[in-house]
mmCIF file of C-alpha atoms in Angstrom:
data_model
loop_
_atom_site.group_PDB
_atom_site.id
_atom_site.type_symbol
_atom_site.label_atom_id
_atom_site.label_comp_id
_atom_site.label_asym_id
_atom_site.label_seq_id
_atom_site.Cartn_x
_atom_site.Cartn_y
_atom_site.Cartn_z
ATOM 1 C CA MET A 1 0.000 0.000 0.000
ATOM 2 C CA ALA A 2 1.124 3.542 -0.670
ATOM 3 C CA LEU A 3 0.666 7.176 0.258
ATOM 4 C CA HIS A 4 1.633 9.646 -2.435
ATOM 5 C CA LEU A 5 0.498 12.611 -4.468
ATOM 6 C CA THR A 6 -0.063 12.133 -8.178
ATOM 7 C CA SER A 7 -0.755 15.770 -9.007
ATOM 8 C CA LEU A 8 -0.318 19.133 -7.343
ATOM 9 C CA THR A 9 -1.427 22.593 -8.470
ATOM 10 C CA LEU A 10 -0.337 25.830 -6.795
ATOM 11 C CA SER A 11 -2.286 29.003 -7.543
ATOM 12 C CA HIS A 12 -1.093 32.399 -6.230
ATOM 13 C CA PHE A 13 0.851 30.577 -3.535
ATOM 14 C CA ARG A 14 4.056 32.270 -2.353
ATOM 15 C CA SER A 15 6.201 32.980 -5.427
ATOM 16 C CA HIS A 16 4.068 30.826 -7.712
ATOM 17 C CA LYS A 17 1.345 32.484 -9.734
ATOM 18 C CA ILE A 18 0.568 29.079 -11.193
ATOM 19 C CA ALA A 19 2.455 25.788 -11.057
ATOM 20 C CA ARG A 20 1.234 22.341 -12.064
ATOM 21 C CA LEU A 21 3.065 19.131 -11.192
ATOM 22 C CA SER A 22 2.335 15.557 -12.212
ATOM 23 C CA VAL A 23 4.287 12.911 -10.322
ATOM 24 C CA ASP A 24 4.312 9.221 -9.494
ATOM 25 C CA ALA A 25 5.060 7.380 -6.260
ATOM 26 C CA ARG A 26 8.860 7.606 -6.526
ATOM 27 C CA PRO A 27 10.929 10.174 -4.598
ATOM 28 C CA VAL A 28 10.798 13.660 -6.114
ATOM 29 C CA ALA A 29 14.108 15.501 -6.552
ATOM 30 C CA ILE A 30 13.466 19.202 -7.089
ATOM 31 C CA TYR A 31 16.369 21.313 -8.292
ATOM 32 C CA GLY A 32 16.845 24.803 -9.592
ATOM 33 C CA PRO A 33 18.342 28.179 -8.706
ATOM 34 C CA ASN A 34 17.800 29.922 -5.388
ATOM 35 C CA GLY A 35 14.585 31.906 -5.435
ATOM 36 C CA ALA A 36 12.842 29.691 -7.983
ATOM 37 C CA GLY A 37 10.335 28.501 -5.378
ATOM 38 C CA LYS A 38 11.573 24.987 -4.564
ATOM 39 C CA THR A 39 10.875 25.254 -0.836
ATOM 40 C CA ASN A 40 7.493 26.784 -1.605
ATOM 41 C CA VAL A 41 6.553 23.529 -3.341
ATOM 42 C CA LEU A 42 7.502 21.594 -0.200
ATOM 43 C CA GLU A 43 5.476 23.994 1.931
ATOM 44 C CA ALA A 44 2.480 23.380 -0.335
ATOM 45 C CA VAL A 45 2.802 19.618 0.201
ATOM 46 C CA SER A 46 3.094 20.160 3.970
ATOM 47 C CA LEU A 47 -0.380 21.716 3.913
ATOM 48 C CA PHE A 48 -1.823 18.333 3.006
ATOM 49 C CA SER A 49 -1.620 17.714 6.753
ATOM 50 C CA PRO A 50 -3.199 19.630 9.667
ATOM 51 C CA GLY A 51 -1.559 22.783 10.940
ATOM 52 C CA ARG A 52 0.332 25.759 9.586
ATOM 53 C CA GLY A 53 2.819 23.915 7.411
ATOM 54 C CA LEU A 54 6.573 23.604 7.556
ATOM 55 C CA ARG A 55 7.194 27.348 7.896
ATOM 56 C CA ARG A 56 4.391 27.839 10.457
ATOM 57 C CA SER A 57 3.245 30.871 8.485
ATOM 58 C CA SER A 58 -0.123 32.572 8.577
ATOM 59 C CA ALA A 59 -2.482 32.032 5.671
ATOM 60 C CA GLU A 60 -2.004 35.682 4.719
ATOM 61 C CA ASP A 61 1.781 35.297 4.490
ATOM 62 C CA MET A 62 1.389 32.489 1.967
ATOM 63 C CA THR A 63 -0.420 34.742 -0.502
ATOM 64 C CA ARG A 64 1.512 35.748 -3.601
ATOM 65 C CA ARG A 65 2.319 39.445 -3.791
ATOM 66 C CA PRO A 66 1.336 41.937 -5.075
ATOM 67 C CA GLU A 67 -2.031 40.405 -6.016
ATOM 68 C CA ALA A 68 -2.942 39.492 -2.413
ATOM 69 C CA LEU A 69 -6.108 37.794 -3.652
ATOM 70 C CA GLY A 70 -5.637 34.642 -1.658
ATOM 71 C CA TRP A 71 -4.217 31.288 -2.694
ATOM 72 C CA LYS A 72 -5.301 27.752 -3.477
ATOM 73 C CA LEU A 73 -3.674 24.327 -3.554
ATOM 74 C CA SER A 74 -5.253 21.257 -5.085
ATOM 75 C CA GLY A 75 -3.965 17.736 -5.474
ATOM 76 C CA VAL A 76 -4.835 14.102 -5.956
ATOM 77 C CA LEU A 77 -3.733 11.936 -3.056
ATOM 78 C CA GLN A 78 -3.389 8.161 -3.204
ATOM 79 C CA SER A 79 -3.949 7.046 0.385
ATOM 80 C CA LEU A 80 -3.755 3.306 0.976
ATOM 81 C CA HIS A 81 -6.572 1.834 -1.157
ATOM 82 C CA GLN A 82 -8.357 5.126 -1.829
ATOM 83 C CA VAL A 83 -7.848 8.168 -4.024
ATOM 84 C CA HIS A 84 -8.823 11.581 -2.660
ATOM 85 C CA GLU A 85 -9.139 14.965 -4.301
ATOM 86 C CA VAL A 86 -7.907 17.526 -1.798
ATOM 87 C CA GLU A 87 -8.200 21.292 -1.949
ATOM 88 C CA THR A 88 -7.066 23.877 0.588
ATOM 89 C CA TRP A 89 -7.186 27.621 0.223
ATOM 90 C CA SER A 90 -7.381 31.004 1.879
ATOM 91 C CA GLU A 91 -9.158 34.130 0.748
ATOM 92 C CA GLY A 92 -8.082 37.583 1.858
ATOM 93 C CA GLY A 93 -5.837 36.264 4.619
ATOM 94 C CA ALA A 94 -8.644 34.348 6.326
ATOM 95 C CA ALA A 95 -8.011 30.994 7.992
ATOM 96 C CA ARG A 96 -7.393 28.285 5.443
ATOM 97 C CA GLN A 97 -10.226 26.021 4.418
ATOM 98 C CA VAL A 98 -10.167 22.393 3.332
ATOM 99 C CA ARG A 99 -12.285 20.342 0.972
ATOM 100 C CA ILE A 100 -11.858 16.579 0.565
ATOM 101 C CA ASP A 101 -13.601 14.829 -2.323
ATOM 102 C CA GLY A 102 -15.765 17.878 -2.895
ATOM 103 C CA LYS A 103 -16.956 18.185 0.716
ATOM 104 C CA ALA A 104 -15.912 20.813 3.257
ATOM 105 C CA ALA A 105 -13.746 19.314 5.990
ATOM 106 C CA ALA A 106 -11.872 20.347 9.111
ATOM 107 C CA GLN A 107 -8.086 20.446 8.923
ATOM 108 C CA THR A 108 -7.978 17.529 11.336
ATOM 109 C CA ALA A 109 -9.599 15.378 8.629
ATOM 110 C CA LEU A 110 -6.350 15.623 6.657
ATOM 111 C CA GLY A 111 -4.634 13.713 9.464
ATOM 112 C CA ARG A 112 -6.885 10.739 8.845
ATOM 113 C CA ILE A 113 -5.954 10.328 5.178
ATOM 114 C CA SER A 114 -2.405 11.679 5.102
ATOM 115 C CA ARG A 115 0.836 11.659 7.061
ATOM 116 C CA VAL A 116 3.537 14.252 6.330
ATOM 117 C CA LEU A 117 6.963 14.638 7.985
ATOM 118 C CA TRP A 118 9.588 17.265 7.251
ATOM 119 C CA LEU A 119 13.143 18.287 7.940
ATOM 120 C CA ILE A 120 14.126 21.847 7.061
ATOM 121 C CA PRO A 121 17.311 23.897 7.644
ATOM 122 C CA SER A 122 15.794 25.919 10.498
ATOM 123 C CA MET A 123 15.552 22.681 12.504
ATOM 124 C CA ASP A 124 19.322 22.184 12.442
ATOM 125 C CA ARG A 125 19.658 24.143 15.719
ATOM 126 C CA LEU A 126 16.938 22.134 17.428
ATOM 127 C CA TRP A 127 19.171 20.673 20.128
ATOM 128 C CA ILE A 128 20.882 23.924 21.129
ATOM 129 C CA GLU A 129 18.029 26.426 21.124
ATOM 130 C CA GLY A 130 14.967 26.792 23.346
ATOM 131 C CA ALA A 131 12.642 24.066 24.570
ATOM 132 C CA GLU A 132 9.699 25.433 22.557
ATOM 133 C CA GLY A 133 11.181 24.207 19.281
ATOM 134 C CA ARG A 134 11.822 20.748 20.712
ATOM 135 C CA ARG A 135 8.256 20.518 22.035
ATOM 136 C CA ARG A 136 6.984 21.481 18.595
ATOM 137 C CA PHE A 137 9.217 18.841 16.992
ATOM 138 C CA LEU A 138 7.922 16.186 19.403
ATOM 139 C CA ASP A 139 4.317 17.264 18.928
ATOM 140 C CA ARG A 140 4.675 17.051 15.151
ATOM 141 C CA MET A 141 5.886 13.459 15.496
ATOM 142 C CA THR A 142 3.120 12.737 18.008
ATOM 143 C CA LEU A 143 0.529 14.149 15.616
ATOM 144 C CA SER A 144 1.746 11.780 12.911
ATOM 145 C CA PHE A 145 0.786 8.836 15.123
ATOM 146 C CA LEU A 146 -2.291 10.362 16.778
ATOM 147 C CA PRO A 147 -4.154 12.861 14.557
ATOM 148 C CA ASP A 148 -6.403 13.922 17.449
ATOM 149 C CA HIS A 149 -3.350 15.271 19.295
ATOM 150 C CA ALA A 150 -3.760 18.609 17.500
ATOM 151 C CA GLN A 151 -7.283 19.182 18.813
ATOM 152 C CA VAL A 152 -6.338 18.196 22.358
ATOM 153 C CA SER A 153 -3.417 20.627 22.249
ATOM 154 C CA LEU A 154 -5.634 23.453 21.004
ATOM 155 C CA GLU A 155 -8.114 22.849 23.825
ATOM 156 C CA TYR A 156 -5.327 22.830 26.419
ATOM 157 C CA ASP A 157 -3.863 26.084 25.084
ATOM 158 C CA LYS A 158 -7.281 27.763 25.105
ATOM 159 C CA ALA A 159 -7.970 26.779 28.722
ATOM 160 C CA MET A 160 -4.467 27.850 29.786
ATOM 161 C CA ARG A 161 -4.830 31.263 28.122
ATOM 162 C CA GLU A 162 -8.055 31.844 30.033
ATOM 163 C CA ARG A 163 -6.435 30.744 33.298
ATOM 164 C CA ASN A 164 -3.422 32.981 32.644
ATOM 165 C CA ARG A 165 -5.766 35.919 32.086
ATOM 166 C CA LEU A 166 -7.253 35.330 35.525
ATOM 167 C CA LEU A 167 -3.776 35.085 37.027
ATOM 168 C CA LYS A 168 -2.648 38.355 35.460
ATOM 169 C CA ASP A 169 -5.809 40.053 36.736
ATOM 170 C CA MET A 170 -4.968 38.702 40.232
ATOM 171 C CA VAL A 171 -8.314 36.917 40.531
ATOM 172 C CA ARG A 172 -8.185 34.801 43.710
ATOM 173 C CA ASP A 173 -11.668 33.287 43.848
ATOM 174 C CA ALA A 174 -11.211 29.506 43.401
ATOM 175 C CA HIS A 175 -14.568 29.165 41.664
ATOM 176 C CA TRP A 176 -13.214 30.987 38.617
ATOM 177 C CA TYR A 177 -10.419 28.431 38.267
ATOM 178 C CA ALA A 178 -12.068 25.082 38.939
ATOM 179 C CA ALA A 179 -13.565 24.377 35.509
ATOM 180 C CA LEU A 180 -10.502 25.696 33.655
ATOM 181 C CA GLU A 181 -8.106 23.615 35.739
ATOM 182 C CA LEU A 182 -10.179 20.498 35.209
ATOM 183 C CA ARG A 183 -10.106 21.072 31.435
ATOM 184 C CA MET A 184 -6.355 21.715 31.540
ATOM 185 C CA ALA A 185 -5.874 18.547 33.578
ATOM 186 C CA GLU A 186 -7.922 16.425 31.160
ATOM 187 C CA THR A 187 -6.199 17.710 28.051
ATOM 188 C CA GLY A 188 -2.779 18.076 29.671
ATOM 189 C CA ALA A 189 -2.726 14.465 30.830
ATOM 190 C CA ALA A 190 -3.752 13.391 27.312
ATOM 191 C CA ILE A 191 -0.955 15.457 25.744
ATOM 192 C CA HIS A 192 1.586 13.898 28.110
ATOM 193 C CA ALA A 193 0.349 10.371 27.400
ATOM 194 C CA ASN A 194 0.350 11.012 23.638
ATOM 195 C CA ARG A 195 3.934 12.253 23.715
ATOM 196 C CA LEU A 196 5.076 9.209 25.686
ATOM 197 C CA HIS A 197 3.315 6.984 23.164
ATOM 198 C CA ALA A 198 5.192 8.673 20.315
ATOM 199 C CA LEU A 199 8.532 8.237 22.088
ATOM 200 C CA THR A 200 7.798 4.540 22.578
ATOM 201 C CA GLU A 201 6.986 4.190 18.868
ATOM 202 C CA LEU A 202 10.231 5.932 17.917
ATOM 203 C CA ALA A 203 12.310 3.804 20.273
ATOM 204 C CA GLU A 204 10.850 0.618 18.813
ATOM 205 C CA ALA A 205 11.462 1.848 15.262
ATOM 206 C CA GLN A 206 15.110 2.620 16.063
ATOM 207 C CA SER A 207 15.749 -0.664 17.832
ATOM 208 C CA GLY A 208 17.498 -3.086 15.528
ATOM 209 C CA ALA A 209 16.972 -0.900 12.460
ATOM 210 C CA GLN A 210 19.435 -1.301 9.600
ATOM 211 C CA THR A 211 20.459 2.320 9.135
ATOM 212 C CA ALA A 212 23.567 4.390 8.495
ATOM 213 C CA PHE A 213 22.342 7.080 10.854
ATOM 214 C CA PRO A 214 22.936 7.184 14.640
ATOM 215 C CA ALA A 215 20.124 6.306 17.014
ATOM 216 C CA ALA A 216 18.954 8.893 19.530
ATOM 217 C CA ASP A 217 17.728 8.078 23.022
ATOM 218 C CA LEU A 218 14.875 10.476 23.759
ATOM 219 C CA THR A 219 13.476 11.437 27.149
ATOM 220 C CA LEU A 220 10.562 13.707 27.975
ATOM 221 C CA GLU A 221 11.672 16.089 30.731
ATOM 222 C CA PRO A 222 8.637 17.373 32.665
ATOM 223 C CA GLY A 223 9.898 20.806 33.731
ATOM 224 C CA GLU A 224 10.980 22.172 37.089
ATOM 225 C CA LEU A 225 7.697 21.473 38.885
ATOM 226 C CA GLY A 226 7.178 18.009 37.429
ATOM 227 C CA MET A 227 4.273 16.610 35.454
ATOM 228 C CA PRO A 228 1.616 14.520 37.262
ATOM 229 C CA ASP A 229 0.476 11.759 34.912
ATOM 230 C CA THR A 230 -3.191 11.466 35.888
ATOM 231 C CA VAL A 231 -6.045 13.905 35.452
ATOM 232 C CA GLU A 232 -6.786 14.077 39.162
ATOM 233 C CA ALA A 233 -3.166 14.606 40.170
ATOM 234 C CA LEU A 234 -2.638 17.337 37.594
ATOM 235 C CA ARG A 235 -5.867 19.100 38.570
ATOM 236 C CA ASP A 236 -4.840 19.055 42.238
ATOM 237 C CA ALA A 237 -1.321 20.251 41.391
ATOM 238 C CA LEU A 238 -2.670 23.190 39.403
ATOM 239 C CA ALA A 239 -4.862 24.169 42.353
ATOM 240 C CA ASP A 240 -2.011 23.762 44.845
ATOM 241 C CA ASN A 241 0.331 25.898 42.728
ATOM 242 C CA ARG A 242 -2.171 28.686 42.160
ATOM 243 C CA SER A 243 -0.511 31.113 44.573
ATOM 244 C CA ARG A 244 2.867 30.628 42.892
ATOM 245 C CA ASP A 245 1.257 31.062 39.476
ATOM 246 C CA LEU A 246 -0.443 34.264 40.687
ATOM 247 C CA ALA A 247 2.943 35.684 41.621
ATOM 248 C CA ALA A 248 4.365 34.747 38.212
ATOM 249 C CA GLY A 249 1.290 35.806 36.259
ATOM 250 C CA ARG A 250 1.283 32.556 34.280
ATOM 251 C CA THR A 251 0.917 28.781 34.639
ATOM 252 C CA LEU A 252 4.221 27.205 35.700
ATOM 253 C CA MET A 253 3.252 23.520 35.499
ATOM 254 C CA GLY A 254 1.933 21.393 32.663
ATOM 255 C CA PRO A 255 2.899 19.890 29.319
ATOM 256 C CA HIS A 256 3.722 23.370 27.969
ATOM 257 C CA ARG A 257 6.782 23.338 30.282
ATOM 258 C CA ALA A 258 8.154 19.996 29.085
ATOM 259 C CA ASP A 259 11.363 19.557 27.124
ATOM 260 C CA LEU A 260 12.712 16.849 24.820
ATOM 261 C CA TYR A 261 16.144 15.592 25.838
ATOM 262 C CA GLY A 262 18.187 13.689 23.264
ATOM 263 C CA VAL A 263 21.339 11.605 23.568
ATOM 264 C CA TYR A 264 23.556 10.188 20.827
ATOM 265 C CA ALA A 265 22.960 6.597 21.942
ATOM 266 C CA ALA A 266 26.189 4.919 20.743
ATOM 267 C CA LYS A 267 28.398 7.572 22.358
ATOM 268 C CA GLY A 268 26.294 8.490 25.370
ATOM 269 C CA VAL A 269 26.736 12.173 24.477
ATOM 270 C CA PRO A 270 23.885 14.671 24.866
ATOM 271 C CA ALA A 271 22.664 15.835 21.474
ATOM 272 C CA LYS A 272 23.305 19.463 22.414
ATOM 273 C CA ASP A 273 27.012 18.651 22.870
ATOM 274 C CA CYS A 274 27.412 16.790 19.567
ATOM 275 C CA SER A 275 29.011 18.277 16.480
ATOM 276 C CA THR A 276 26.853 20.051 13.919
ATOM 277 C CA GLY A 277 27.136 17.069 11.589
ATOM 278 C CA GLU A 278 26.164 14.630 14.342
ATOM 279 C CA GLN A 279 23.171 16.747 15.319
ATOM 280 C CA LYS A 280 21.985 16.745 11.707
ATOM 281 C CA ALA A 281 22.477 12.973 11.459
ATOM 282 C CA LEU A 282 20.413 12.477 14.630
ATOM 283 C CA LEU A 283 17.559 14.508 13.135
ATOM 284 C CA VAL A 284 17.660 12.492 9.912
ATOM 285 C CA SER A 285 17.663 9.306 11.985
ATOM 286 C CA LEU A 286 14.576 10.387 13.927
ATOM 287 C CA ILE A 287 12.668 11.355 10.782
ATOM 288 C CA LEU A 288 13.474 7.970 9.249
ATOM 289 C CA ALA A 289 12.479 6.159 12.457
ATOM 290 C CA ASN A 290 9.206 8.103 12.515
ATOM 291 C CA ALA A 291 8.609 7.086 8.901
ATOM 292 C CA ARG A 292 9.335 3.402 9.606
ATOM 293 C CA ALA A 293 6.932 3.426 12.551
ATOM 294 C CA LEU A 294 4.195 5.017 10.447
ATOM 295 C CA ALA A 295 4.729 2.517 7.636
ATOM 296 C CA ARG A 296 3.899 -0.151 10.188
ATOM 297 C CA ASP A 297 1.074 1.595 12.057
ATOM 298 C CA PHE A 298 -0.655 3.623 9.339
ATOM 299 C CA GLY A 299 -0.070 1.037 6.629
ATOM 300 C CA ALA A 300 2.101 3.192 4.369
ATOM 301 C CA PRO A 301 5.179 5.389 4.795
ATOM 302 C CA PRO A 302 4.472 9.132 5.077
ATOM 303 C CA LEU A 303 5.227 11.871 2.614
ATOM 304 C CA LEU A 304 8.721 13.097 3.486
ATOM 305 C CA LEU A 305 9.757 16.712 2.885
ATOM 306 C CA LEU A 306 13.530 17.203 3.012
ATOM 307 C CA ASP A 307 14.577 20.764 2.238
ATOM 308 C CA GLU A 308 18.228 21.159 1.186
ATOM 309 C CA VAL A 309 19.076 17.988 3.110
ATOM 310 C CA ALA A 310 21.525 16.731 0.483
ATOM 311 C CA ALA A 311 23.723 19.816 0.732
ATOM 312 C CA HIS A 312 24.446 19.148 4.403
ATOM 313 C CA LEU A 313 25.454 15.500 4.103
ATOM 314 C CA ASP A 314 28.622 14.036 2.645
ATOM 315 C CA ALA A 315 28.385 11.785 -0.420
ATOM 316 C CA ASP A 316 28.267 8.541 1.589
ATOM 317 C CA ARG A 317 25.549 9.811 3.926
ATOM 318 C CA ARG A 318 23.539 11.138 0.980
ATOM 319 C CA ALA A 319 23.723 7.749 -0.717
ATOM 320 C CA ALA A 320 22.682 6.019 2.505
ATOM 321 C CA LEU A 321 19.737 8.378 2.938
ATOM 322 C CA TYR A 322 18.511 7.796 -0.609
ATOM 323 C CA ASP A 323 18.851 4.034 -0.204
ATOM 324 C CA GLU A 324 16.795 4.089 2.997
ATOM 325 C CA ILE A 325 14.091 6.273 1.456
ATOM 326 C CA CYS A 326 13.781 3.921 -1.517
ATOM 327 C CA ALA A 327 13.771 0.841 0.703
ATOM 328 C CA LEU A 328 11.014 2.437 2.761
ATOM 329 C CA GLY A 329 8.984 3.164 -0.370
ATOM 330 C CA ALA A 330 8.271 6.759 0.623
ATOM 331 C CA GLN A 331 7.474 9.590 -1.745
ATOM 332 C CA ALA A 332 10.158 11.968 -0.478
ATOM 333 C CA TRP A 333 10.148 15.521 -1.827
ATOM 334 C CA MET A 334 13.725 16.820 -1.737
ATOM 335 C CA THR A 335 15.240 20.118 -2.840
ATOM 336 C CA GLY A 336 18.696 21.116 -3.999
ATOM 337 C CA THR A 337 20.280 23.712 -6.246
ATOM 338 C CA ASP A 338 21.996 21.139 -8.461
ATOM 339 C CA ALA A 339 20.729 17.903 -10.002
ATOM 340 C CA ASP A 340 24.135 16.319 -9.288
ATOM 341 C CA LEU A 341 23.231 16.147 -5.589
ATOM 342 C CA PHE A 342 20.728 13.419 -6.473
ATOM 343 C CA ASP A 343 22.906 11.358 -8.816
ATOM 344 C CA HIS A 344 22.885 8.299 -6.549
ATOM 345 C CA LEU A 345 19.123 8.008 -6.946
ATOM 346 C CA GLY A 346 19.353 7.369 -10.681
ATOM 347 C CA ASP A 347 16.040 6.247 -12.136
ATOM 348 C CA ARG A 348 14.690 5.378 -8.697
ATOM 349 C CA ALA A 349 13.517 9.004 -8.509
ATOM 350 C CA GLN A 350 11.799 11.569 -10.691
ATOM 351 C CA TYR A 351 13.431 14.943 -11.263
ATOM 352 C CA LEU A 352 11.742 18.321 -11.397
ATOM 353 C CA HIS A 353 13.668 21.327 -12.664
ATOM 354 C CA VAL A 354 11.989 24.444 -11.318
ATOM 355 C CA THR A 355 12.477 27.865 -12.841
ATOM 356 C CA GLU A 356 10.292 30.908 -12.612
ATOM 357 C CA THR A 357 9.464 33.648 -15.101
ATOM 358 C CA ASP A 358 6.871 36.318 -14.326
ATOM 359 C CA GLY A 359 5.353 34.128 -11.654
ATOM 360 C CA VAL A 360 4.683 31.187 -13.969
ATOM 361 C CA SER A 361 6.632 28.190 -12.702
ATOM 362 C CA GLU A 362 8.010 25.850 -15.270
ATOM 363 C CA VAL A 363 8.400 22.288 -14.019
ATOM 364 C CA ALA A 364 10.061 19.768 -16.256
ATOM 365 C CA GLY A 365 12.260 16.696 -16.269
ATOM 366 C CA PRO A 366 16.052 17.070 -16.529
#
């Protein structure tokens, strides 16, 4: 069984006034000069999953300038034994809308028919920057296993914002907090359990895998005040910590305070202390492990989006990556400035040369 796009059309999206692509299930090597819109194609594919895409941009920011009329993406998605026509668009900067097989759908519905993973250059500093980026990275992997994770996270964030508003206003009446803290406890415990489930899936996928990339041992660190793992315990902890939270003006305990701690397993070295090349290899390893786990659980490997990944790996590592992608059977969308970066793929891949003239993207074989 397979998961892949067979066609993709971009209209007034980013730099593309119009671009039409027809592809098959093989990996897609996209090459062309800087500024031609290669990454924009990957961002378009990322929107075939719930959320804000690989750049985390607003719908308004994705609109081609100077027209600012809105944008639309449409594609045909082969998902296991079914074929779906998917459209997503935004008008005038409004929140993006989704239609699947001609019927309006919530973004979360995309998570039931599609799985999309990505690795982009901005993630290269994941291990050495703030915890927020690592939580986002973990939540993206968690979402790939559990599509409902997005909705639970939204509900938790909404309840926490309302609680934080009370804290900033120095409201002390417990009755104002009870319902919010119960909702935070219910959704927070679910978020924590979902993340642990994802880490278990990743550990199993890394164990015994035949790969050229180093395994990473991952641990979910709960934050300074800990993370109770039941609804009742978290609700009670939120109530007990209310005075401290009032002093801080924000909630100091919960899954929003967690951090992802990684270790280069074979060396026992924290990921943050590894070389730049080792940190990149660990990220590639985790994306591949995530893909292997999804191939088993979902029934097909996910769409992989690898932006400029070839330029940051030596020739041997590039060859190993391509071999693993092909063995997995994933439709991986990869970008690079030069077709030579993809030589090792040979006819196992399809090649798209992207150039742009007056906003009309030309996409052709080499």
